[in-house]
Structures are given as structure tokens and as C-alpha cells.
Amino acid sequence: LPLNERLKRRIIDGERKGLEADLDAALGQRPALEIINDVLLDGMKTVGELFGSGQMQLPFVLQSAEVMKAAVAYLEPHMDRVEGETKGRIVLATVKGDVHDIGKNLVDIILSNNGYQVVNLGIKQPVSAILEAADEQKADVIGMSGLLVKSTVVMKENLEEMNSRGLAGKYPVLLGGAALTRAYVEQDLAELFDGEVRYARDAFEGLRLMDAFMA
Ligand code: B1M
């Protein structure tokens, strides 16, 4: 198989052996971020489709996720970094009940490489832990990720909790994850939230929105 196809196949098949050699070869051809966006994420998309249609079982999805994570970790040192003053601080978490963290961790990498301080709380984080960390770390922004449909409801509840604690005006909120839609966040959730809440389709939109929040 040609290199890009082979890399994509590695994600789909969860095949880690020889991964580094293929990534080194790919790095000779294009920047690390392009490899992630154009090749590896394409593989994860296929995994999602196969799983969704019952053609792939969960343990294999987990293997794919592990190869994806290993690939991102290997590529990370090869990414461009903006040096200089910290532009702002975000507390980032996958919401309660949700274990998906590949997207969140990509957001972490993109923001960290572009001058932001990221406090990454991990997965399955209840709103109380997120708000506590935001307070302790003096966050400028709160970021929540979630891929399950039920996580979209959790995010709504989290915003309501921020309203009732009087914290909505204090932290702009950035939301992302495959089950969300722009309309749900920027119409439905924006209507009930007393502060600013925005939807990021991908990590790069997350970066643009951070820049806008901090401007
Ligand atoms: Co799960 N899973 N999974 N899974 N999984 C999905 C989400 C699913 C759509 C698959 C499917 O059915 N086709 C489906 C959800 C269905 C639904 O809710 N309606 C699903 C399911 C059902 C489940 C379980 C319930 C399965 C089970 O146990 N029976 C279970 C849930 C456990 C739980 O959370 N409580 C489960 C478990 C798992 C694994 C552990 C095996 C593994 C996760 C491993 C890990 O993350 N460490 C896994 C995986 C890998 C997937 C799919 C295949 C791939 C997700 C992924 O990593 N994508 C996924 C299919 C899909 O998404 N279509 C699926 C790549 C990643 C880069 O994309 O996270 O969307 P994403 O991030 C993007 C953007 O969304 C955005 O930026 C990123 C790219 O730039 N973004 C943000 C994300 N967060 C952001 C935050 C921001 C800004 C942007 O600011 C704060």
C-alpha cells in the first residue's frame, strides 16, 4: 500500500508494529499536523463508521484509539510551537460519563502549541471538579468535550449549574465533540446560558475562538 493508505490502515486495523517508521517516512513528506488531519483522522472516521454499522467490535475500536494516541504522541514534538507570553488559560475536560478523549487531547496540543496554558483534567469530569479547577487555576475559559449524545445533555446541565452559581459571566465556554451541532450550542444552549458559549467543530476552530475570547 502507498504510505498514506498504510498509515490509515494502521489506525483501522489497530496495528502498532512499524508505526514509527511509517510516521518518520510521512514526516519527510509533510508537516505533522497534516498527517494527523488528512490521514490519521480519516482512519478514525472509518473506525467510527465500521463500529456504528456493527462491522467492528468495541475491543478493536479501543485498539484503533490506542494506535491513534501513540501516533499523535509520536508526532507532537514535530509540531510548530509559538513561543512567547501565555495568551490565556483554559480548563479542559471531557464531561461526566464520557471517556472519549482523543479529540480533547488534540485540542490541548493545538492550544498549547499556540501560546495557551491548558489545564487538562481528563475524562468523566463532573461539573463541580471543572468549576473548582477553573477557580483554583484562575482560568480564563472553560472547555468541555463530549462525544456521546447524552454528553450534550450533560453540557446543558453544566451550563445551568454555572448559571445558578453565578459563574456564567466569569468564564466563556467552549464546547466540542462529535454529537454536538452548531445550532444546538449557539442557539439552544446560548439561549439558556447567561454567559458566552461557542461551538468548535475542530481543534483549529477551538484555537480561533480562544483567540477571540482573549482579544
Ligand atoms: Co465510542 N462512540 N463509545 N469509543 N467512539 C462514538 C462516539 C460513537 C459515535 C461510535 C458510533 O456508534 N458510530 C458512539 C456514540 C453514539 C451516541 O452517543 N449516539 C460511541 C459509543 C456508543 C461508545 C460506547 C457507549 C460503546 C459501548 O461501550 N457500547 C462507549 C462509551 C463509553 C463512555 O464514554 N462512557 C465507547 C467507547 C469508546 C472507546 C473507549 C472504545 C474509544 C475511545 C477511546 C478514547 O477516546 N480514549 C471510542 C472511540 C474511539 C469512538 C469513535 C470511533 C472515534 C472517536 C474519536 O476519537 N474520533 C467514535 C466515532 C465518532 O466519533 N464518529 C465513537 C477522533 C477525534 C479526533 O474526534 O473526538 O470528534 P473528536 O474530536 C474532534 C472534534 O469533535 C473537535 O476537535 C476534534 C478534531 O479536531 N472537538 C473539540 C472535540 N472536543 C472538542 C472540544 C473543544 C473543541 C473542539 O473545545 C473544548
mmCIF file of N, CA and C and ligand atoms in Angstrom, residues 36-37 40-41 44-53 57-66 68-69 90-107 110-111 123-124 142-151 155 173-180 198-207 209, ligand 1:
data_model
loop_
_atom_site.group_PDB
_atom_site.id
_atom_site.type_symbol
_atom_site.label_atom_id
_atom_site.label_comp_id
_atom_site.label_asym_id
_atom_site.label_seq_id
_atom_site.Cartn_x
_atom_site.Cartn_y
_atom_site.Cartn_z
ATOM 1 N N ILE A 36 -1.853 14.169 10.811
ATOM 2 C CA ILE A 36 -2.974 13.887 11.726
ATOM 3 C C ILE A 36 -4.305 14.179 11.040
ATOM 4 N N ASN A 37 -4.411 15.379 10.495
ATOM 5 C CA ASN A 37 -5.711 15.815 9.963
ATOM 6 C C ASN A 37 -6.135 15.077 8.711
ATOM 7 N N LEU A 40 -4.597 10.370 9.546
ATOM 8 C CA LEU A 40 -4.968 9.583 10.724
ATOM 9 C C LEU A 40 -6.437 9.770 11.101
ATOM 10 N N LEU A 41 -6.907 11.019 11.053
ATOM 11 C CA LEU A 41 -8.304 11.255 11.424
ATOM 12 C C LEU A 41 -9.260 10.612 10.434
ATOM 13 N N MET A 44 -9.703 7.206 11.733
ATOM 14 C CA MET A 44 -10.624 7.153 12.876
ATOM 15 C C MET A 44 -12.069 7.284 12.413
ATOM 16 N N LYS A 45 -12.238 8.067 11.350
ATOM 17 C CA LYS A 45 -13.602 8.259 10.831
ATOM 18 C C LYS A 45 -14.146 6.913 10.320
ATOM 19 N N THR A 46 -13.289 6.187 9.613
ATOM 20 C CA THR A 46 -13.699 4.866 9.111
ATOM 21 C C THR A 46 -14.007 3.927 10.278
ATOM 22 N N VAL A 47 -13.175 3.997 11.328
ATOM 23 C CA VAL A 47 -13.422 3.165 12.520
ATOM 24 C C VAL A 47 -14.818 3.465 13.074
ATOM 25 N N GLY A 48 -15.156 4.741 13.185
ATOM 26 C CA GLY A 48 -16.472 5.150 13.690
ATOM 27 C C GLY A 48 -17.592 4.587 12.823
ATOM 28 N N GLU A 49 -17.388 4.619 11.512
ATOM 29 C CA GLU A 49 -18.415 4.115 10.596
ATOM 30 C C GLU A 49 -18.576 2.600 10.730
ATOM 31 N N LEU A 50 -17.428 1.911 10.823
ATOM 32 C CA LEU A 50 -17.482 0.443 10.933
ATOM 33 C C LEU A 50 -18.148 0.024 12.249
ATOM 34 N N PHE A 51 -17.804 0.749 13.316
ATOM 35 C CA PHE A 51 -18.375 0.451 14.632
ATOM 36 C C PHE A 51 -19.876 0.749 14.621
ATOM 37 N N GLY A 52 -20.210 1.912 14.062
ATOM 38 C CA GLY A 52 -21.615 2.342 14.022
ATOM 39 C C GLY A 52 -22.488 1.376 13.239
ATOM 40 N N SER A 53 -21.911 0.740 12.218
ATOM 41 C CA SER A 53 -22.724 -0.170 11.387
ATOM 42 C C SER A 53 -22.576 -1.626 11.840
ATOM 43 N N GLN A 57 -16.089 -4.528 16.364
ATOM 44 C CA GLN A 57 -16.449 -4.668 17.774
ATOM 45 C C GLN A 57 -15.605 -3.735 18.648
ATOM 46 N N LEU A 58 -16.162 -3.430 19.816
ATOM 47 C CA LEU A 58 -15.558 -2.437 20.701
ATOM 48 C C LEU A 58 -14.071 -2.641 21.028
ATOM 49 N N PRO A 59 -13.624 -3.867 21.359
ATOM 50 C CA PRO A 59 -12.191 -4.016 21.687
ATOM 51 C C PRO A 59 -11.281 -3.575 20.546
ATOM 52 N N PHE A 60 -11.758 -3.731 19.324
ATOM 53 C CA PHE A 60 -10.950 -3.317 18.173
ATOM 54 C C PHE A 60 -10.958 -1.795 18.018
ATOM 55 N N VAL A 61 -12.077 -1.182 18.395
ATOM 56 C CA VAL A 61 -12.135 0.285 18.383
ATOM 57 C C VAL A 61 -11.109 0.828 19.375
ATOM 58 N N LEU A 62 -11.034 0.154 20.512
ATOM 59 C CA LEU A 62 -10.084 0.569 21.542
ATOM 60 C C LEU A 62 -8.645 0.449 21.024
ATOM 61 N N GLN A 63 -8.356 -0.640 20.314
ATOM 62 C CA GLN A 63 -7.010 -0.799 19.744
ATOM 63 C C GLN A 63 -6.708 0.313 18.752
ATOM 64 N N SER A 64 -7.691 0.636 17.928
ATOM 65 C CA SER A 64 -7.507 1.729 16.965
ATOM 66 C C SER A 64 -7.212 3.026 17.694
ATOM 67 N N ALA A 65 -7.977 3.266 18.763
ATOM 68 C CA ALA A 65 -7.799 4.504 19.535
ATOM 69 C C ALA A 65 -6.390 4.544 20.118
ATOM 70 N N GLU A 66 -5.896 3.379 20.542
ATOM 71 C CA GLU A 66 -4.552 3.361 21.127
ATOM 72 C C GLU A 66 -3.474 3.660 20.090
ATOM 73 N N MET A 68 -3.966 5.438 17.427
ATOM 74 C CA MET A 68 -4.149 6.871 17.135
ATOM 75 C C MET A 68 -3.405 7.718 18.173
ATOM 76 N N LYS A 69 -3.587 7.357 19.434
ATOM 77 C CA LYS A 69 -2.931 8.126 20.513
ATOM 78 C C LYS A 69 -1.413 8.027 20.407
ATOM 79 N N ILE A 90 -6.970 27.878 29.825
ATOM 80 C CA ILE A 90 -8.245 27.168 29.685
ATOM 81 C C ILE A 90 -8.225 25.895 30.521
ATOM 82 N N VAL A 91 -9.321 25.650 31.215
ATOM 83 C CA VAL A 91 -9.517 24.365 31.883
ATOM 84 C C VAL A 91 -10.336 23.513 30.925
ATOM 85 N N LEU A 92 -9.789 22.337 30.600
ATOM 86 C CA LEU A 92 -10.354 21.491 29.557
ATOM 87 C C LEU A 92 -10.717 20.129 30.147
ATOM 88 N N ALA A 93 -11.906 19.627 29.813
ATOM 89 C CA ALA A 93 -12.305 18.324 30.360
ATOM 90 C C ALA A 93 -13.284 17.617 29.436
ATOM 91 N N THR A 94 -13.245 16.289 29.477
ATOM 92 C CA THR A 94 -14.345 15.511 28.907
ATOM 93 C C THR A 94 -15.391 15.389 30.013
ATOM 94 N N VAL A 95 -16.638 15.591 29.667
ATOM 95 C CA VAL A 95 -17.680 15.707 30.692
ATOM 96 C C VAL A 95 -18.014 14.368 31.354
ATOM 97 N N LYS A 96 -18.711 14.479 32.449
ATOM 98 C CA LYS A 96 -19.157 13.333 33.254
ATOM 99 C C LYS A 96 -19.768 12.220 32.389
ATOM 100 N N GLY A 97 -19.361 10.983 32.629
ATOM 101 C CA GLY A 97 -19.975 9.847 31.930
ATOM 102 C C GLY A 97 -19.381 9.538 30.570
ATOM 103 N N ASP A 98 -18.399 10.324 30.143
ATOM 104 C CA ASP A 98 -17.863 10.167 28.783
ATOM 105 C C ASP A 98 -16.346 9.913 28.857
ATOM 106 N N VAL A 99 -15.910 8.851 28.163
ATOM 107 C CA VAL A 99 -14.481 8.504 28.237
ATOM 108 C C VAL A 99 -13.680 8.943 27.009
ATOM 109 N N HIS A 100 -14.348 9.487 26.005
ATOM 110 C CA HIS A 100 -13.651 9.807 24.751
ATOM 111 C C HIS A 100 -12.710 10.989 24.948
ATOM 112 N N ASP A 101 -11.434 10.795 24.636
ATOM 113 C CA ASP A 101 -10.513 11.911 24.909
ATOM 114 C C ASP A 101 -9.531 12.225 23.784
ATOM 115 N N ILE A 102 -9.628 11.549 22.664
ATOM 116 C CA ILE A 102 -8.656 11.814 21.593
ATOM 117 C C ILE A 102 -8.840 13.240 21.061
ATOM 118 N N GLY A 103 -10.089 13.626 20.840
ATOM 119 C CA GLY A 103 -10.364 14.981 20.336
ATOM 120 C C GLY A 103 -9.954 16.042 21.346
ATOM 121 N N LYS A 104 -10.318 15.817 22.602
ATOM 122 C CA LYS A 104 -9.945 16.774 23.653
ATOM 123 C C LYS A 104 -8.436 16.944 23.711
ATOM 124 N N ASN A 105 -7.724 15.826 23.623
ATOM 125 C CA ASN A 105 -6.265 15.913 23.725
ATOM 126 C C ASN A 105 -5.650 16.598 22.504
ATOM 127 N N LEU A 106 -6.305 16.481 21.358
ATOM 128 C CA LEU A 106 -5.830 17.235 20.187
ATOM 129 C C LEU A 106 -6.028 18.729 20.402
ATOM 130 N N VAL A 107 -7.162 19.081 20.990
ATOM 131 C CA VAL A 107 -7.420 20.492 21.305
ATOM 132 C C VAL A 107 -6.332 20.995 22.258
ATOM 133 N N ILE A 110 -3.098 21.564 20.226
ATOM 134 C CA ILE A 110 -3.155 22.740 19.339
ATOM 135 C C ILE A 110 -3.109 24.032 20.158
ATOM 136 N N LEU A 111 -3.862 24.082 21.247
ATOM 137 C CA LEU A 111 -3.857 25.306 22.065
ATOM 138 C C LEU A 111 -2.497 25.496 22.747
ATOM 139 N N ILE A 123 -10.878 12.732 31.649
ATOM 140 C CA ILE A 123 -12.218 12.291 31.229
ATOM 141 C C ILE A 123 -13.181 12.216 32.409
ATOM 142 N N LYS A 124 -14.470 12.045 32.112
ATOM 143 C CA LYS A 124 -15.525 11.799 33.110
ATOM 144 C C LYS A 124 -15.505 12.827 34.248
ATOM 145 N N ILE A 142 -13.507 28.009 30.029
ATOM 146 C CA ILE A 142 -13.759 26.589 30.332
ATOM 147 C C ILE A 142 -14.061 25.881 29.015
ATOM 148 N N GLY A 143 -13.409 24.748 28.802
ATOM 149 C CA GLY A 143 -13.648 23.964 27.595
ATOM 150 C C GLY A 143 -14.162 22.587 27.943
ATOM 151 N N MET A 144 -15.266 22.188 27.317
ATOM 152 C CA MET A 144 -15.815 20.854 27.589
ATOM 153 C C MET A 144 -15.961 20.082 26.291
ATOM 154 N N SER A 145 -15.556 18.803 26.376
ATOM 155 C CA SER A 145 -15.647 17.920 25.234
ATOM 156 C C SER A 145 -16.538 16.745 25.596
ATOM 157 N N GLY A 146 -17.236 16.198 24.606
ATOM 158 C CA GLY A 146 -18.062 15.016 24.836
ATOM 159 C C GLY A 146 -18.530 14.481 23.506
ATOM 160 N N LEU A 147 -18.502 13.141 23.348
ATOM 161 C CA LEU A 147 -18.865 12.559 22.052
ATOM 162 C C LEU A 147 -20.190 11.836 22.062
ATOM 163 N N LEU A 148 -20.675 11.529 23.249
ATOM 164 C CA LEU A 148 -21.930 10.777 23.325
ATOM 165 C C LEU A 148 -23.108 11.738 23.248
ATOM 166 N N VAL A 149 -24.216 11.250 22.713
ATOM 167 C CA VAL A 149 -25.407 12.097 22.662
ATOM 168 C C VAL A 149 -25.780 12.539 24.080
ATOM 169 N N LYS A 150 -25.646 11.619 25.037
ATOM 170 C CA LYS A 150 -26.007 12.010 26.418
ATOM 171 C C LYS A 150 -25.080 13.106 26.969
ATOM 172 N N SER A 151 -23.881 13.230 26.409
ATOM 173 C CA SER A 151 -22.977 14.298 26.859
ATOM 174 C C SER A 151 -23.495 15.679 26.464
ATOM 175 N N MET A 155 -23.719 18.655 29.105
ATOM 176 C CA MET A 155 -23.184 20.006 28.890
ATOM 177 C C MET A 155 -24.255 21.067 29.198
ATOM 178 N N VAL A 173 -17.438 29.775 27.603
ATOM 179 C CA VAL A 173 -17.363 28.312 27.492
ATOM 180 C C VAL A 173 -17.214 27.892 26.036
ATOM 181 N N LEU A 174 -16.272 26.968 25.844
ATOM 182 C CA LEU A 174 -16.021 26.404 24.521
ATOM 183 C C LEU A 174 -16.465 24.947 24.551
ATOM 184 N N LEU A 175 -17.319 24.566 23.595
ATOM 185 C CA LEU A 175 -17.809 23.185 23.565
ATOM 186 C C LEU A 175 -17.426 22.520 22.255
ATOM 187 N N GLY A 176 -17.081 21.224 22.330
ATOM 188 C CA GLY A 176 -16.788 20.480 21.116
ATOM 189 C C GLY A 176 -17.031 19.004 21.307
ATOM 190 N N GLY A 177 -17.115 18.301 20.181
ATOM 191 C CA GLY A 177 -17.347 16.853 20.227
ATOM 192 C C GLY A 177 -18.383 16.457 19.199
ATOM 193 N N ALA A 178 -18.222 15.218 18.714
ATOM 194 C CA ALA A 178 -18.967 14.788 17.534
ATOM 195 C C ALA A 178 -20.495 14.834 17.658
ATOM 196 N N ALA A 179 -21.050 14.716 18.867
ATOM 197 C CA ALA A 179 -22.514 14.663 18.962
ATOM 198 C C ALA A 179 -23.159 16.047 18.963
ATOM 199 N N LEU A 180 -22.350 17.084 19.113
ATOM 200 C CA LEU A 180 -22.899 18.442 19.159
ATOM 201 C C LEU A 180 -23.153 18.967 17.749
ATOM 202 N N ARG A 198 -19.674 28.933 22.923
ATOM 203 C CA ARG A 198 -19.425 28.778 21.475
ATOM 204 C C ARG A 198 -19.096 27.335 21.130
ATOM 205 N N TYR A 199 -19.369 26.996 19.878
ATOM 206 C CA TYR A 199 -19.131 25.646 19.380
ATOM 207 C C TYR A 199 -17.893 25.617 18.491
ATOM 208 N N ALA A 200 -17.015 24.647 18.723
ATOM 209 C CA ALA A 200 -15.852 24.464 17.854
ATOM 210 C C ALA A 200 -15.975 23.130 17.133
ATOM 211 N N ARG A 201 -15.991 23.187 15.817
ATOM 212 C CA ARG A 201 -16.119 21.967 15.010
ATOM 213 C C ARG A 201 -14.849 21.114 15.115
ATOM 214 N N ASP A 202 -13.712 21.791 15.211
ATOM 215 C CA ASP A 202 -12.449 21.060 15.349
ATOM 216 C C ASP A 202 -11.479 21.876 16.200
ATOM 217 N N ALA A 203 -10.283 21.323 16.383
ATOM 218 C CA ALA A 203 -9.320 21.964 17.273
ATOM 219 C C ALA A 203 -8.910 23.353 16.755
ATOM 220 N N PHE A 204 -8.907 23.515 15.451
ATOM 221 C CA PHE A 204 -8.478 24.806 14.897
ATOM 222 C C PHE A 204 -9.523 25.883 15.129
ATOM 223 N N GLU A 205 -10.779 25.498 15.028
ATOM 224 C CA GLU A 205 -11.812 26.471 15.363
ATOM 225 C C GLU A 205 -11.738 26.777 16.861
ATOM 226 N N GLY A 206 -11.386 25.771 17.654
ATOM 227 C CA GLY A 206 -11.193 25.995 19.085
ATOM 228 C C GLY A 206 -10.140 27.069 19.324
ATOM 229 N N LEU A 207 -9.043 26.994 18.565
ATOM 230 C CA LEU A 207 -7.969 27.982 18.695
ATOM 231 C C LEU A 207 -8.465 29.380 18.285
ATOM 232 N N LEU A 209 -11.453 30.508 18.371
ATOM 233 C CA LEU A 209 -12.398 31.017 19.373
ATOM 234 C C LEU A 209 -11.672 31.439 20.644
HETATM 235 CO CO1 B1M B 1 -17.005 5.416 21.299
HETATM 236 N N1 B1M B 1 -18.659 6.100 20.497
HETATM 237 N N2 B1M B 1 -18.027 4.521 22.668
HETATM 238 N N3 B1M B 1 -15.313 4.737 21.881
HETATM 239 N N4 B1M B 1 -16.282 6.102 19.695
HETATM 240 C C1 B1M B 1 -18.540 7.034 19.381
HETATM 241 C C2 B1M B 1 -18.549 8.481 19.871
HETATM 242 C C3 B1M B 1 -19.823 6.681 18.517
HETATM 243 C C4 B1M B 1 -20.359 7.836 17.662
HETATM 244 C C5 B1M B 1 -19.493 5.452 17.650
HETATM 245 C C6 B1M B 1 -20.641 5.000 16.775
HETATM 246 O O1 B1M B 1 -21.607 4.451 17.244
HETATM 247 N N5 B1M B 1 -20.535 5.197 15.477
HETATM 248 C C7 B1M B 1 -20.831 6.220 19.639
HETATM 249 C C8 B1M B 1 -21.713 7.328 20.274
HETATM 250 C C9 B1M B 1 -23.155 7.174 19.905
HETATM 251 C C10 B1M B 1 -24.058 8.123 20.618
HETATM 252 O O2 B1M B 1 -23.869 8.623 21.669
HETATM 253 N N6 B1M B 1 -25.155 8.333 19.967
HETATM 254 C C11 B1M B 1 -19.896 5.616 20.664
HETATM 255 C C12 B1M B 1 -20.288 4.694 21.664
HETATM 256 C C13 B1M B 1 -21.714 4.200 21.588
HETATM 257 C C14 B1M B 1 -19.403 4.247 22.670
HETATM 258 C C15 B1M B 1 -19.733 3.333 23.864
HETATM 259 C C16 B1M B 1 -21.067 3.627 24.573
HETATM 260 C C17 B1M B 1 -19.683 1.895 23.358
HETATM 261 C C18 B1M B 1 -20.064 0.839 24.373
HETATM 262 O O3 B1M B 1 -19.497 0.765 25.440
HETATM 263 N N7 B1M B 1 -21.008 0.052 23.968
HETATM 264 C C19 B1M B 1 -18.516 3.595 24.785
HETATM 265 C C20 B1M B 1 -18.788 4.826 25.665
HETATM 266 C C21 B1M B 1 -18.090 4.813 26.937
HETATM 267 C C22 B1M B 1 -18.322 6.123 27.676
HETATM 268 O O4 B1M B 1 -17.917 7.179 27.198
HETATM 269 N N8 B1M B 1 -18.952 6.052 28.822
HETATM 270 C C23 B1M B 1 -17.459 3.960 23.783
HETATM 271 C C24 B1M B 1 -16.097 3.722 23.965
HETATM 272 C C25 B1M B 1 -15.128 4.023 23.037
HETATM 273 C C26 B1M B 1 -13.661 3.599 23.163
HETATM 274 C C27 B1M B 1 -13.156 3.574 24.616
HETATM 275 C C28 B1M B 1 -13.516 2.196 22.585
HETATM 276 C C29 B1M B 1 -12.960 4.608 22.201
HETATM 277 C C30 B1M B 1 -12.483 5.890 22.909
HETATM 278 C C31 B1M B 1 -11.033 5.882 23.256
HETATM 279 C C32 B1M B 1 -10.556 7.241 23.725
HETATM 280 O O5 B1M B 1 -11.038 8.286 23.361
HETATM 281 N N9 B1M B 1 -9.581 7.192 24.581
HETATM 282 C C33 B1M B 1 -14.121 5.001 21.288
HETATM 283 C C34 B1M B 1 -13.929 5.618 20.013
HETATM 284 C C35 B1M B 1 -12.511 5.704 19.515
HETATM 285 C C36 B1M B 1 -15.014 6.121 19.263
HETATM 286 C C37 B1M B 1 -15.011 6.703 17.826
HETATM 287 C C38 B1M B 1 -14.930 5.514 16.865
HETATM 288 C C39 B1M B 1 -13.917 7.680 17.468
HETATM 289 C C40 B1M B 1 -13.816 8.898 18.378
HETATM 290 C C41 B1M B 1 -12.550 9.677 18.104
HETATM 291 O O6 B1M B 1 -11.580 9.573 18.824
HETATM 292 N N10 B1M B 1 -12.528 10.438 16.995
HETATM 293 C C42 B1M B 1 -16.421 7.429 17.789
HETATM 294 C C43 B1M B 1 -16.988 7.583 16.420
HETATM 295 C C44 B1M B 1 -17.174 9.058 16.016
HETATM 296 O O7 B1M B 1 -16.807 9.986 16.675
HETATM 297 N N11 B1M B 1 -17.834 9.239 14.921
HETATM 298 C C45 B1M B 1 -17.150 6.769 18.901
HETATM 299 C C46 B1M B 1 -11.380 11.232 16.587
HETATM 300 C C47 B1M B 1 -11.372 12.568 17.350
HETATM 301 C C48 B1M B 1 -10.187 13.407 16.967
HETATM 302 O O8 B1M B 1 -12.551 13.245 17.012
HETATM 303 O O9 B1M B 1 -13.321 13.466 19.411
HETATM 304 O O10 B1M B 1 -14.817 14.171 17.498
HETATM 305 P P1 B1M B 1 -13.474 14.032 18.063
HETATM 306 O O11 B1M B 1 -12.768 15.459 18.164
HETATM 307 C C49 B1M B 1 -12.766 16.392 17.100
HETATM 308 C C50 B1M B 1 -13.918 17.390 17.154
HETATM 309 O O12 B1M B 1 -15.114 16.839 17.631
HETATM 310 C C51 B1M B 1 -13.383 18.527 17.962
HETATM 311 O O13 B1M B 1 -11.991 18.544 17.656
HETATM 312 C C52 B1M B 1 -11.542 17.231 17.290
HETATM 313 C C53 B1M B 1 -10.757 17.265 15.983
HETATM 314 O O14 B1M B 1 -10.084 18.406 15.722
HETATM 315 N N12 B1M B 1 -13.512 18.536 19.425
HETATM 316 C C54 B1M B 1 -13.412 19.698 20.125
HETATM 317 C C55 B1M B 1 -13.691 17.540 20.311
HETATM 318 N N13 B1M B 1 -13.731 18.012 21.551
HETATM 319 C C56 B1M B 1 -13.552 19.336 21.484
HETATM 320 C C57 B1M B 1 -13.523 20.304 22.479
HETATM 321 C C58 B1M B 1 -13.341 21.637 22.095
HETATM 322 C C59 B1M B 1 -13.192 21.983 20.756
HETATM 323 C C60 B1M B 1 -13.243 21.026 19.752
HETATM 324 O O15 B1M B 1 -13.272 22.653 22.968
HETATM 325 C C61 B1M B 1 -13.433 22.406 24.339
#
